[in-house]
mmCIF file of C-alpha atoms in Angstrom:
data_model
loop_
_atom_site.group_PDB
_atom_site.id
_atom_site.type_symbol
_atom_site.label_atom_id
_atom_site.label_comp_id
_atom_site.label_asym_id
_atom_site.label_seq_id
_atom_site.Cartn_x
_atom_site.Cartn_y
_atom_site.Cartn_z
ATOM 1 C CA MET A 1 142.363 106.294 162.386
ATOM 2 C CA ASP A 2 145.460 105.085 164.219
ATOM 3 C CA ALA A 3 146.692 102.099 162.239
ATOM 4 C CA SER A 4 149.394 101.146 164.724
ATOM 5 C CA PRO A 5 149.022 97.554 165.915
ATOM 6 C CA GLY A 6 149.338 98.169 169.648
ATOM 7 C CA THR A 7 148.741 95.320 172.038
ATOM 8 C CA ALA A 8 145.475 93.720 173.002
ATOM 9 C CA ALA A 9 146.142 94.474 176.661
ATOM 10 C CA GLU A 10 146.611 98.156 175.917
ATOM 11 C CA ARG A 11 143.822 98.693 173.438
ATOM 12 C CA ALA A 12 141.193 95.969 173.762
ATOM 13 C CA PRO A 13 137.656 97.344 174.256
ATOM 14 C CA GLU A 14 136.482 97.433 177.848
ATOM 15 C CA ALA A 15 132.763 97.691 177.164
ATOM 16 C CA GLU A 16 130.534 94.653 177.522
ATOM 17 C CA PRO A 17 129.848 93.357 173.995
ATOM 18 C CA TYR A 18 126.457 94.314 172.616
ATOM 19 C CA ARG A 19 124.484 91.219 171.629
ATOM 20 C CA LEU A 20 122.747 91.946 168.337
ATOM 21 C CA ASP A 21 119.168 90.687 168.253
ATOM 22 C CA PRO A 22 118.731 88.445 165.188
ATOM 23 C CA ALA A 23 115.041 89.438 165.111
ATOM 24 C CA GLY A 24 115.992 93.074 164.577
ATOM 25 C CA GLY A 25 114.134 96.047 166.038
ATOM 26 C CA CYS A 26 114.554 99.803 165.962
ATOM 27 C CA PRO A 27 118.317 100.432 166.168
ATOM 28 C CA HIS A 28 118.391 104.059 167.250
ATOM 29 C CA ALA A 29 118.200 103.754 171.040
ATOM 30 C CA ALA A 30 120.926 101.099 171.119
ATOM 31 C CA ASN A 31 123.018 103.144 168.693
ATOM 32 C CA ALA A 32 122.833 106.185 170.969
ATOM 33 C CA ARG A 33 123.947 104.142 173.982
ATOM 34 C CA LEU A 34 126.840 102.613 172.063
ATOM 35 C CA LEU A 35 127.922 105.922 170.540
ATOM 36 C CA ALA A 36 128.023 107.461 174.011
ATOM 37 C CA GLN A 37 130.783 104.957 174.799
ATOM 38 C CA GLY A 38 132.773 105.484 171.616
ATOM 39 C CA ALA A 39 132.853 105.232 167.839
ATOM 40 C CA VAL A 40 133.588 101.491 167.873
ATOM 41 C CA ALA A 41 131.834 98.794 169.884
ATOM 42 C CA PRO A 42 132.275 95.048 170.355
ATOM 43 C CA VAL A 43 129.259 92.978 169.378
ATOM 44 C CA VAL A 44 128.155 89.376 169.569
ATOM 45 C CA LEU A 45 126.803 88.066 166.274
ATOM 46 C CA PRO A 46 124.375 85.144 165.934
ATOM 47 C CA GLY A 47 126.018 81.875 166.932
ATOM 48 C CA ASP A 48 128.135 83.654 169.569
ATOM 49 C CA ILE A 49 130.613 84.911 166.972
ATOM 50 C CA ASP A 50 132.620 87.883 168.220
ATOM 51 C CA GLY A 51 132.544 90.942 165.996
ATOM 52 C CA MET A 52 132.772 94.707 166.029
ATOM 53 C CA VAL A 53 130.685 97.576 164.723
ATOM 54 C CA VAL A 54 132.001 100.980 163.672
ATOM 55 C CA LEU A 55 129.317 103.516 164.587
ATOM 56 C CA GLY A 56 130.889 106.968 164.514
ATOM 57 C CA HIS A 57 130.642 108.892 161.265
ATOM 58 C CA ASP A 58 134.298 109.893 160.944
ATOM 59 C CA ALA A 59 135.611 106.541 162.147
ATOM 60 C CA LEU A 60 133.340 104.691 159.717
ATOM 61 C CA ARG A 61 134.286 106.907 156.786
ATOM 62 C CA ASP A 62 137.962 106.239 157.418
ATOM 63 C CA PHE A 63 137.453 102.531 158.071
ATOM 64 C CA LEU A 64 135.503 101.987 154.837
ATOM 65 C CA SER A 65 138.378 103.340 152.759
ATOM 66 C CA HIS A 66 141.331 102.035 154.793
ATOM 67 C CA PRO A 67 143.862 100.076 152.705
ATOM 68 C CA ASP A 68 144.244 97.446 155.427
ATOM 69 C CA VAL A 69 140.535 96.597 155.496
ATOM 70 C CA ALA A 70 139.286 93.867 153.150
ATOM 71 C CA LYS A 71 136.043 92.202 152.059
ATOM 72 C CA GLY A 72 137.372 88.810 150.959
ATOM 73 C CA PRO A 73 136.153 85.824 153.050
ATOM 74 C CA GLN A 74 139.715 84.478 153.312
ATOM 75 C CA HIS A 75 140.335 87.275 155.814
ATOM 76 C CA PHE A 76 137.484 86.145 158.138
ATOM 77 C CA THR A 77 139.285 84.259 160.901
ATOM 78 C CA ALA A 78 136.283 82.362 162.281
ATOM 79 C CA LEU A 79 135.325 81.238 158.777
ATOM 80 C CA ALA A 80 138.861 80.096 157.983
ATOM 81 C CA GLU A 81 138.932 78.131 161.247
ATOM 82 C CA GLY A 82 135.709 76.314 160.393
ATOM 83 C CA ARG A 83 133.619 77.954 163.122
ATOM 84 C CA ILE A 84 130.930 79.283 160.767
ATOM 85 C CA PRO A 85 128.303 76.590 160.050
ATOM 86 C CA GLU A 86 126.586 76.195 156.679
ATOM 87 C CA GLY A 87 123.277 77.564 157.973
ATOM 88 C CA TRP A 88 124.704 80.630 159.712
ATOM 89 C CA PRO A 89 122.272 83.456 158.828
ATOM 90 C CA LEU A 90 125.047 85.856 157.798
ATOM 91 C CA ARG A 91 127.085 83.363 155.809
ATOM 92 C CA THR A 92 125.850 84.579 152.416
ATOM 93 C CA PHE A 93 127.059 88.101 153.187
ATOM 94 C CA ALA A 94 130.524 86.680 153.856
ATOM 95 C CA THR A 95 130.871 84.111 151.109
ATOM 96 C CA VAL A 96 128.756 84.920 148.034
ATOM 97 C CA PRO A 97 131.133 85.346 145.076
ATOM 98 C CA GLY A 98 130.976 88.811 143.582
ATOM 99 C CA MET A 99 131.678 92.469 144.175
ATOM 100 C CA THR A 100 130.743 92.474 147.857
ATOM 101 C CA THR A 101 133.376 89.870 148.731
ATOM 102 C CA ALA A 102 136.110 90.907 146.289
ATOM 103 C CA ASP A 103 139.062 93.235 146.733
ATOM 104 C CA GLY A 104 141.535 95.045 144.540
ATOM 105 C CA ALA A 105 141.747 94.024 140.890
ATOM 106 C CA ASP A 106 139.000 91.399 141.224
ATOM 107 C CA HIS A 107 136.636 93.980 142.653
ATOM 108 C CA ARG A 108 137.431 96.486 139.908
ATOM 109 C CA ARG A 109 136.927 93.815 137.236
ATOM 110 C CA LEU A 110 133.512 92.814 138.559
ATOM 111 C CA ARG A 111 132.385 96.379 139.150
ATOM 112 C CA THR A 112 133.389 97.457 135.659
ATOM 113 C CA LEU A 113 131.213 94.751 134.116
ATOM 114 C CA VAL A 114 128.006 96.261 135.504
ATOM 115 C CA SER A 115 128.878 99.908 136.106
ATOM 116 C CA SER A 116 127.673 101.113 132.697
ATOM 117 C CA ALA A 117 124.082 100.183 133.629
ATOM 118 C CA PHE A 118 124.085 102.570 136.607
ATOM 119 C CA THR A 119 125.751 105.740 135.383
ATOM 120 C CA ALA A 120 123.961 109.036 135.975
ATOM 121 C CA ARG A 121 123.254 109.273 132.235
ATOM 122 C CA ARG A 122 121.775 105.778 132.043
ATOM 123 C CA VAL A 123 119.664 106.429 135.130
ATOM 124 C CA GLU A 124 118.225 109.597 133.590
ATOM 125 C CA GLU A 125 117.329 107.587 130.507
ATOM 126 C CA LEU A 126 115.347 105.278 132.803
ATOM 127 C CA ARG A 127 113.387 108.126 134.414
ATOM 128 C CA PRO A 128 110.405 108.067 131.989
ATOM 129 C CA ARG A 129 110.048 104.326 132.518
ATOM 130 C CA VAL A 130 110.193 104.729 136.301
ATOM 131 C CA GLU A 131 107.564 107.471 136.129
ATOM 132 C CA ALA A 132 105.292 105.247 134.039
ATOM 133 C CA VAL A 133 105.687 102.302 136.411
ATOM 134 C CA THR A 134 105.004 104.594 139.369
ATOM 135 C CA ALA A 135 101.772 105.880 137.840
ATOM 136 C CA GLY A 136 100.532 102.343 137.323
ATOM 137 C CA LEU A 137 101.431 101.368 140.874
ATOM 138 C CA LEU A 138 99.521 104.364 142.235
ATOM 139 C CA ASP A 139 96.460 103.075 140.414
ATOM 140 C CA GLY A 140 97.028 99.694 142.042
ATOM 141 C CA LEU A 141 97.485 101.301 145.455
ATOM 142 C CA THR A 142 94.181 103.122 144.971
ATOM 143 C CA ALA A 143 92.449 99.857 144.136
ATOM 144 C CA ALA A 144 93.998 98.137 147.166
ATOM 145 C CA ALA A 145 92.801 100.926 149.436
ATOM 146 C CA ALA A 146 89.309 100.794 147.965
ATOM 147 C CA ALA A 147 89.188 97.087 148.762
ATOM 148 C CA GLY A 148 90.512 97.707 152.264
ATOM 149 C CA ASP A 149 88.180 100.400 153.600
ATOM 150 C CA GLY A 150 90.529 103.166 152.502
ATOM 151 C CA VAL A 151 93.651 101.503 153.935
ATOM 152 C CA ALA A 152 96.441 99.779 151.986
ATOM 153 C CA ASP A 153 99.914 98.411 152.698
ATOM 154 C CA LEU A 154 102.105 100.958 150.956
ATOM 155 C CA ARG A 155 105.187 98.790 151.310
ATOM 156 C CA ARG A 156 103.611 95.822 149.521
ATOM 157 C CA HIS A 157 101.687 97.681 146.833
ATOM 158 C CA TYR A 158 104.051 100.578 146.084
ATOM 159 C CA ALA A 159 107.482 100.702 147.738
ATOM 160 C CA LEU A 160 108.329 97.088 146.833
ATOM 161 C CA PRO A 161 107.134 96.577 143.240
ATOM 162 C CA LEU A 162 108.749 99.766 141.921
ATOM 163 C CA PRO A 163 112.447 98.979 142.546
ATOM 164 C CA LEU A 164 111.932 95.237 142.187
ATOM 165 C CA GLY A 165 110.211 95.697 138.835
ATOM 166 C CA VAL A 166 112.863 98.121 137.574
ATOM 167 C CA ILE A 167 115.863 95.971 138.517
ATOM 168 C CA CYS A 168 114.230 92.843 137.104
ATOM 169 C CA GLU A 169 113.476 94.709 133.891
ATOM 170 C CA LEU A 170 117.112 95.826 133.678
ATOM 171 C CA LEU A 171 118.196 92.224 134.165
ATOM 172 C CA GLY A 172 115.616 90.850 131.735
ATOM 173 C CA VAL A 173 113.964 88.700 134.428
ATOM 174 C CA ASP A 174 110.433 87.415 133.800
ATOM 175 C CA PRO A 175 107.994 89.498 135.926
ATOM 176 C CA ALA A 176 106.324 86.237 136.988
ATOM 177 C CA LEU A 177 109.465 85.434 139.012
ATOM 178 C CA GLN A 178 109.532 88.676 140.994
ATOM 179 C CA ASP A 179 107.535 87.556 144.019
ATOM 180 C CA ARG A 180 109.618 84.398 144.351
ATOM 181 C CA LEU A 181 112.863 86.338 144.023
ATOM 182 C CA HIS A 182 111.784 88.782 146.719
ATOM 183 C CA ARG A 183 110.687 86.013 149.086
ATOM 184 C CA LEU A 184 113.945 84.106 148.694
ATOM 185 C CA SER A 185 116.197 87.146 148.878
ATOM 186 C CA SER A 186 114.394 88.311 152.028
ATOM 187 C CA LEU A 187 115.123 84.961 153.660
ATOM 188 C CA VAL A 188 118.744 85.059 152.554
ATOM 189 C CA VAL A 189 119.437 88.510 154.042
ATOM 190 C CA ALA A 190 117.344 88.163 157.212
ATOM 191 C CA THR A 191 119.392 87.514 160.352
ATOM 192 C CA ASP A 192 116.703 85.501 162.132
ATOM 193 C CA THR A 193 116.303 82.784 159.483
ATOM 194 C CA GLU A 194 116.604 79.276 160.927
ATOM 195 C CA PRO A 195 119.696 77.372 159.704
ATOM 196 C CA ALA A 196 117.820 74.712 157.723
ATOM 197 C CA GLN A 197 115.615 77.366 156.145
ATOM 198 C CA ALA A 198 118.637 79.513 155.304
ATOM 199 C CA VAL A 199 120.369 76.603 153.568
ATOM 200 C CA ALA A 200 117.214 75.745 151.624
ATOM 201 C CA ALA A 201 116.582 79.378 150.609
ATOM 202 C CA ASN A 202 120.155 79.844 149.423
ATOM 203 C CA ARG A 203 120.012 76.621 147.420
ATOM 204 C CA GLU A 204 116.649 77.482 145.838
ATOM 205 C CA LEU A 205 117.767 81.019 144.992
ATOM 206 C CA ALA A 206 121.010 79.789 143.419
ATOM 207 C CA GLU A 207 119.067 77.245 141.353
ATOM 208 C CA LEU A 208 116.580 79.884 140.239
ATOM 209 C CA LEU A 209 119.340 82.289 139.190
ATOM 210 C CA ALA A 210 121.128 79.471 137.362
ATOM 211 C CA ALA A 211 117.906 78.699 135.480
ATOM 212 C CA ILE A 212 117.515 82.387 134.572
ATOM 213 C CA THR A 213 121.070 82.540 133.219
ATOM 214 C CA ALA A 214 120.626 79.296 131.289
ATOM 215 C CA ALA A 215 117.493 80.672 129.625
ATOM 216 C CA LYS A 216 119.299 83.903 128.767
ATOM 217 C CA ALA A 217 122.272 82.006 127.382
ATOM 218 C CA ALA A 218 119.916 80.121 125.072
ATOM 219 C CA ALA A 219 118.011 83.253 124.031
ATOM 220 C CA PRO A 220 120.003 86.434 124.765
ATOM 221 C CA GLY A 221 118.240 89.763 124.958
ATOM 222 C CA ASP A 222 119.029 93.457 125.324
ATOM 223 C CA ASP A 223 119.492 93.254 129.079
ATOM 224 C CA LEU A 224 122.198 93.229 131.726
ATOM 225 C CA THR A 225 122.031 89.478 132.369
ATOM 226 C CA SER A 226 122.733 88.739 128.709
ATOM 227 C CA ALA A 227 125.635 91.189 128.774
ATOM 228 C CA LEU A 228 127.092 89.484 131.851
ATOM 229 C CA ILE A 229 126.753 86.071 130.199
ATOM 230 C CA ALA A 230 128.589 87.414 127.161
ATOM 231 C CA ALA A 231 131.361 88.599 129.489
ATOM 232 C CA ARG A 232 131.484 85.146 131.077
ATOM 233 C CA ASP A 233 131.793 83.491 127.686
ATOM 234 C CA GLU A 234 134.361 85.959 126.343
ATOM 235 C CA GLY A 235 137.475 83.865 126.791
ATOM 236 C CA GLY A 236 136.184 82.391 130.034
ATOM 237 C CA ASP A 237 138.260 84.600 132.325
ATOM 238 C CA ARG A 238 136.214 87.770 132.687
ATOM 239 C CA LEU A 239 133.393 86.342 134.782
ATOM 240 C CA ALA A 240 133.266 82.868 136.288
ATOM 241 C CA GLN A 241 129.893 81.123 136.646
ATOM 242 C CA PRO A 242 129.807 81.471 140.480
ATOM 243 C CA GLU A 243 130.614 85.171 140.068
ATOM 244 C CA LEU A 244 127.781 85.509 137.555
ATOM 245 C CA ILE A 245 125.285 83.987 140.007
ATOM 246 C CA GLY A 246 126.688 86.065 142.871
ATOM 247 C CA THR A 247 126.502 89.251 140.794
ATOM 248 C CA LEU A 248 122.870 88.615 139.894
ATOM 249 C CA LEU A 249 122.096 87.928 143.554
ATOM 250 C CA LEU A 250 123.720 91.198 144.581
ATOM 251 C CA LEU A 251 121.955 93.206 141.881
ATOM 252 C CA ILE A 252 118.529 91.780 142.732
ATOM 253 C CA VAL A 253 118.875 92.088 146.510
ATOM 254 C CA ALA A 254 120.641 95.445 146.656
ATOM 255 C CA GLY A 255 118.671 96.678 143.657
ATOM 256 C CA HIS A 256 115.370 96.567 145.481
ATOM 257 C CA GLU A 257 115.740 96.019 149.249
ATOM 258 C CA THR A 258 117.548 99.308 149.880
ATOM 259 C CA THR A 259 115.135 101.422 147.839
ATOM 260 C CA LEU A 260 112.173 99.566 149.336
ATOM 261 C CA ASN A 261 113.316 100.558 152.825
ATOM 262 C CA LEU A 262 114.243 104.071 151.706
ATOM 263 C CA VAL A 263 110.792 104.834 150.291
ATOM 264 C CA THR A 264 109.063 103.218 153.288
ATOM 265 C CA ASN A 265 111.162 105.162 155.785
ATOM 266 C CA ALA A 266 110.701 108.437 153.912
ATOM 267 C CA VAL A 267 106.921 108.082 153.951
ATOM 268 C CA ARG A 268 107.019 107.329 157.678
ATOM 269 C CA ALA A 269 109.214 110.370 158.275
ATOM 270 C CA LEU A 270 107.040 112.752 156.267
ATOM 271 C CA CYS A 271 103.836 111.519 157.891
ATOM 272 C CA ALA A 272 105.389 112.109 161.316
ATOM 273 C CA HIS A 273 106.772 115.521 160.315
ATOM 274 C CA ARG A 274 104.029 117.298 158.373
ATOM 275 C CA ASP A 275 105.924 120.588 158.693
ATOM 276 C CA GLN A 276 108.762 119.074 156.678
ATOM 277 C CA LEU A 277 106.338 117.767 154.068
ATOM 278 C CA ALA A 278 104.943 121.285 153.802
ATOM 279 C CA LEU A 279 108.436 122.594 153.007
ATOM 280 C CA VAL A 280 108.480 120.382 149.920
ATOM 281 C CA THR A 281 104.940 121.033 148.757
ATOM 282 C CA ASP A 282 105.528 124.777 149.200
ATOM 283 C CA GLY A 283 108.704 124.639 147.138
ATOM 284 C CA ARG A 284 111.091 125.443 149.992
ATOM 285 C CA ALA A 285 112.743 122.014 149.812
ATOM 286 C CA THR A 286 112.993 119.317 147.173
ATOM 287 C CA TRP A 287 112.191 115.628 146.985
ATOM 288 C CA ALA A 288 115.916 115.056 146.605
ATOM 289 C CA ASP A 289 116.295 116.740 150.015
ATOM 290 C CA VAL A 290 113.784 114.255 151.440
ATOM 291 C CA VAL A 291 115.774 111.344 150.036
ATOM 292 C CA GLU A 292 119.079 112.570 151.455
ATOM 293 C CA GLU A 293 117.708 113.406 154.888
ATOM 294 C CA THR A 294 115.944 110.049 155.095
ATOM 295 C CA LEU A 295 119.159 108.275 154.142
ATOM 296 C CA ARG A 296 120.906 110.078 156.987
ATOM 297 C CA TRP A 297 118.175 110.062 159.620
ATOM 298 C CA ASP A 298 116.771 106.569 159.127
ATOM 299 C CA SER A 299 119.219 104.680 156.927
ATOM 300 C CA PRO A 300 117.662 101.792 154.978
ATOM 301 C CA VAL A 301 120.579 99.631 156.113
ATOM 302 C CA SER A 302 121.492 99.533 159.770
ATOM 303 C CA TYR A 303 124.481 97.217 160.337
ATOM 304 C CA PHE A 304 126.010 95.972 157.083
ATOM 305 C CA PRO A 305 128.300 92.886 157.060
ATOM 306 C CA PHE A 306 131.328 92.471 156.649
ATOM 307 C CA ARG A 307 134.796 93.933 156.465
ATOM 308 C CA TYR A 308 137.950 92.492 158.040
ATOM 309 C CA PRO A 309 141.178 94.193 159.090
ATOM 310 C CA THR A 310 144.075 92.434 157.396
ATOM 311 C CA ARG A 311 146.178 93.343 160.427
ATOM 312 C CA ASP A 312 145.423 94.652 163.881
ATOM 313 C CA LEU A 313 143.988 98.159 163.594
ATOM 314 C CA THR A 314 143.241 100.713 166.249
ATOM 315 C CA VAL A 315 140.140 102.705 165.368
ATOM 316 C CA ASP A 316 139.230 105.651 167.587
ATOM 317 C CA GLY A 317 141.263 104.124 170.407
ATOM 318 C CA THR A 318 139.779 100.634 170.112
ATOM 319 C CA LEU A 319 141.706 97.641 168.851
ATOM 320 C CA ILE A 320 140.050 95.636 166.101
ATOM 321 C CA PRO A 321 142.071 92.423 165.797
ATOM 322 C CA ARG A 322 143.000 91.068 162.397
ATOM 323 C CA GLY A 323 140.283 88.884 160.893
ATOM 324 C CA THR A 324 137.450 90.269 163.027
ATOM 325 C CA PRO A 325 134.109 90.539 161.188
ATOM 326 C CA VAL A 326 133.197 94.225 161.299
ATOM 327 C CA LEU A 327 129.766 95.714 160.654
ATOM 328 C CA ALA A 328 129.311 99.160 159.117
ATOM 329 C CA GLY A 329 126.925 100.979 161.464
ATOM 330 C CA TYR A 330 125.177 103.202 158.928
ATOM 331 C CA SER A 331 122.105 103.981 161.030
ATOM 332 C CA ALA A 332 124.321 105.044 163.931
ATOM 333 C CA ALA A 333 126.683 107.151 161.821
ATOM 334 C CA GLY A 334 123.695 109.040 160.428
ATOM 335 C CA ARG A 335 122.751 110.283 163.896
ATOM 336 C CA ASP A 336 126.257 110.825 165.230
ATOM 337 C CA THR A 337 126.108 114.230 166.949
ATOM 338 C CA ALA A 338 129.847 114.691 166.497
ATOM 339 C CA ALA A 339 129.314 114.832 162.744
ATOM 340 C CA HIS A 340 125.736 116.032 162.334
ATOM 341 C CA GLY A 341 125.335 118.385 165.269
ATOM 342 C CA PRO A 342 123.487 118.191 168.595
ATOM 343 C CA ASP A 343 120.128 117.837 166.831
ATOM 344 C CA ALA A 344 121.224 114.852 164.737
ATOM 345 C CA ASP A 345 118.165 112.885 165.832
ATOM 346 C CA ARG A 346 115.836 115.492 164.291
ATOM 347 C CA PHE A 347 114.424 115.039 160.774
ATOM 348 C CA ASP A 348 115.181 118.382 159.127
ATOM 349 C CA LEU A 349 115.182 119.016 155.386
ATOM 350 C CA THR A 350 116.853 122.400 155.854
ATOM 351 C CA ARG A 351 119.866 120.949 157.646
ATOM 352 C CA THR A 352 123.078 122.690 156.586
ATOM 353 C CA GLY A 353 126.700 122.425 157.549
ATOM 354 C CA ALA A 354 126.476 118.791 158.605
ATOM 355 C CA ALA A 355 128.731 116.052 157.312
ATOM 356 C CA LYS A 356 127.551 114.105 154.294
ATOM 357 C CA HIS A 357 125.884 110.848 155.301
ATOM 358 C CA LEU A 358 127.466 107.460 154.623
ATOM 359 C CA SER A 359 124.294 105.436 154.135
ATOM 360 C CA LEU A 360 125.207 104.400 150.598
ATOM 361 C CA GLY A 361 128.734 103.510 151.603
ATOM 362 C CA HIS A 362 132.116 105.108 151.033
ATOM 363 C CA GLY A 363 135.354 104.181 149.330
ATOM 364 C CA PRO A 364 135.831 101.504 146.661
ATOM 365 C CA HIS A 365 132.625 99.665 147.619
ATOM 366 C CA TYR A 366 130.386 102.756 147.423
ATOM 367 C CA CYS A 367 126.923 101.656 146.276
ATOM 368 C CA LEU A 368 126.991 101.207 142.511
ATOM 369 C CA GLY A 369 123.221 101.683 142.294
ATOM 370 C CA ALA A 370 123.126 104.926 144.293
ATOM 371 C CA PRO A 371 121.990 107.127 141.358
ATOM 372 C CA LEU A 372 119.175 104.694 140.536
ATOM 373 C CA ALA A 373 118.040 104.398 144.157
ATOM 374 C CA ARG A 374 117.983 108.167 144.577
ATOM 375 C CA MET A 375 116.048 108.714 141.362
ATOM 376 C CA GLU A 376 113.509 105.954 142.054
ATOM 377 C CA ALA A 377 112.844 107.202 145.578
ATOM 378 C CA ALA A 378 112.449 110.855 144.558
ATOM 379 C CA VAL A 379 110.081 109.958 141.714
ATOM 380 C CA ALA A 380 108.054 107.618 143.961
ATOM 381 C CA LEU A 381 107.685 110.154 146.775
ATOM 382 C CA GLU A 382 106.763 113.073 144.528
ATOM 383 C CA ALA A 383 104.155 111.048 142.656
ATOM 384 C CA LEU A 384 102.688 109.630 145.865
ATOM 385 C CA PHE A 385 102.222 112.882 147.759
ATOM 386 C CA THR A 386 101.197 114.801 144.643
ATOM 387 C CA ARG A 387 98.297 112.425 144.086
ATOM 388 C CA PHE A 388 97.532 111.875 147.782
ATOM 389 C CA PRO A 389 98.559 115.009 149.718
ATOM 390 C CA GLU A 390 96.534 113.884 152.769
ATOM 391 C CA LEU A 391 98.128 110.425 152.958
ATOM 392 C CA ASP A 392 98.868 109.383 156.533
ATOM 393 C CA LEU A 393 99.699 106.309 158.560
ATOM 394 C CA ALA A 394 96.744 104.115 159.452
ATOM 395 C CA VAL A 395 98.690 102.582 162.357
ATOM 396 C CA PRO A 396 100.682 104.580 164.921
ATOM 397 C CA GLU A 397 104.445 104.394 164.480
ATOM 398 C CA THR A 398 104.685 102.474 167.751
ATOM 399 C CA GLY A 399 102.362 99.831 166.347
ATOM 400 C CA LEU A 400 104.477 99.048 163.281
ATOM 401 C CA THR A 401 106.312 95.714 163.204
ATOM 402 C CA ARG A 402 110.014 96.092 162.530
ATOM 403 C CA HIS A 403 111.990 94.516 159.708
ATOM 404 C CA ALA A 404 113.235 90.967 160.309
ATOM 405 C CA GLY A 405 116.895 91.267 161.221
ATOM 406 C CA PHE A 406 119.507 93.871 162.067
ATOM 407 C CA VAL A 407 120.862 94.454 158.547
ATOM 408 C CA GLY A 408 117.861 96.112 156.931
ATOM 409 C CA ASN A 409 116.253 99.000 158.821
ATOM 410 C CA SER A 410 112.536 99.521 158.239
ATOM 411 C CA VAL A 411 109.139 98.038 159.031
ATOM 412 C CA ARG A 412 107.508 94.901 157.622
ATOM 413 C CA THR A 413 104.268 96.582 156.580
ATOM 414 C CA LEU A 414 103.160 100.189 156.268
ATOM 415 C CA SER A 415 99.404 100.587 156.424
ATOM 416 C CA VAL A 416 98.379 103.996 155.138
ATOM 417 C CA ARG A 417 95.115 105.840 154.639
ATOM 418 C CA LEU A 418 95.276 107.597 151.296
ATOM 419 C CA GLY A 419 92.805 110.370 151.928
ATOM 420 C CA ALA A 420 91.181 112.343 149.164
ATOM 421 C CA PRO A 421 93.193 112.466 145.924
ATOM 422 C CA ALA A 422 94.410 115.841 144.689
ATOM 423 C CA ARG A 423 92.144 117.616 142.217
#
């Protein structure tokens, strides 16, 4: 990365800005076209806000860890100038107090408060519980298929309740609130939510999280929410109330949406590539290999908001002016042929020599829940295909409706036919 300021006349991008579709859609064709023009591309965000996306693997890796790139909303020029309305669909990404909008010492302070819940050791301690939850969900998936002429929505009955149930259990959230939390968080992170609906969803979600914390404050338990409340109350300077609400929001959204998409996308990939599934069932590849290749090949997050250069930066020959909202193009970086070879668009569990994917981030904001997401997905996939080795899509890939928005990358439903269970 060339961090010299340059001049706008010398370095400004010449390509016509790519207008991101708030309704989402499969990102891969557009990513390929943009990558053919360079590792960085200008984009138009909802509301005609100018932004940029870093798509190339190497450029993104360097950008994510650059010392002159920040996450704090005070660095977002359009926001500081009052050009971002209250109902802007991406406003929560930019402004929610917490780890995702903090830098430096504040970021380290907030991350430290929750990091102990997501260490590799703690995740391994959770494995038996995840396996038990998975077994119960497979029973539920079987019942749903029996009621649906052999067809069930795997996303609704399996890929969603596993990570959502686990993160809510970690946080000590009443299971009765899970559906409401998922509905509200989906509205908050979707990029096609209408302004009035976005404002209402954000308000309702904040009120719900405040009610959860109030209940925990009155009756603490052995859970992460109670621990965060204790940190808030410990002298009053370790965790402010808005940071507590923002941290819970982050943990709930990131704690289930990413894994939900990861499991969904992995099932789609294996059903479309039965030869790769055979590699796993024959012992020539592992379920961990499936998770990593899915993360690279069909990242659960496509364009993640936001980072802002704190001064003009030139990235792969393209000027990104100070204060520009920049998206991390994870789905594009995963298929960048410069990093992953000429067959980067091929799902291949035996891939060797390629660069490590960036789908869980890089640098100081690397996904805190990565070990948990990896473990949950591997357990879910192994249990699913062990019980239902003939499982296949009930709807052709071309007939699947895409995720709402350009942040998450998956499909809204995944109808599958279970086939005969293993004996």
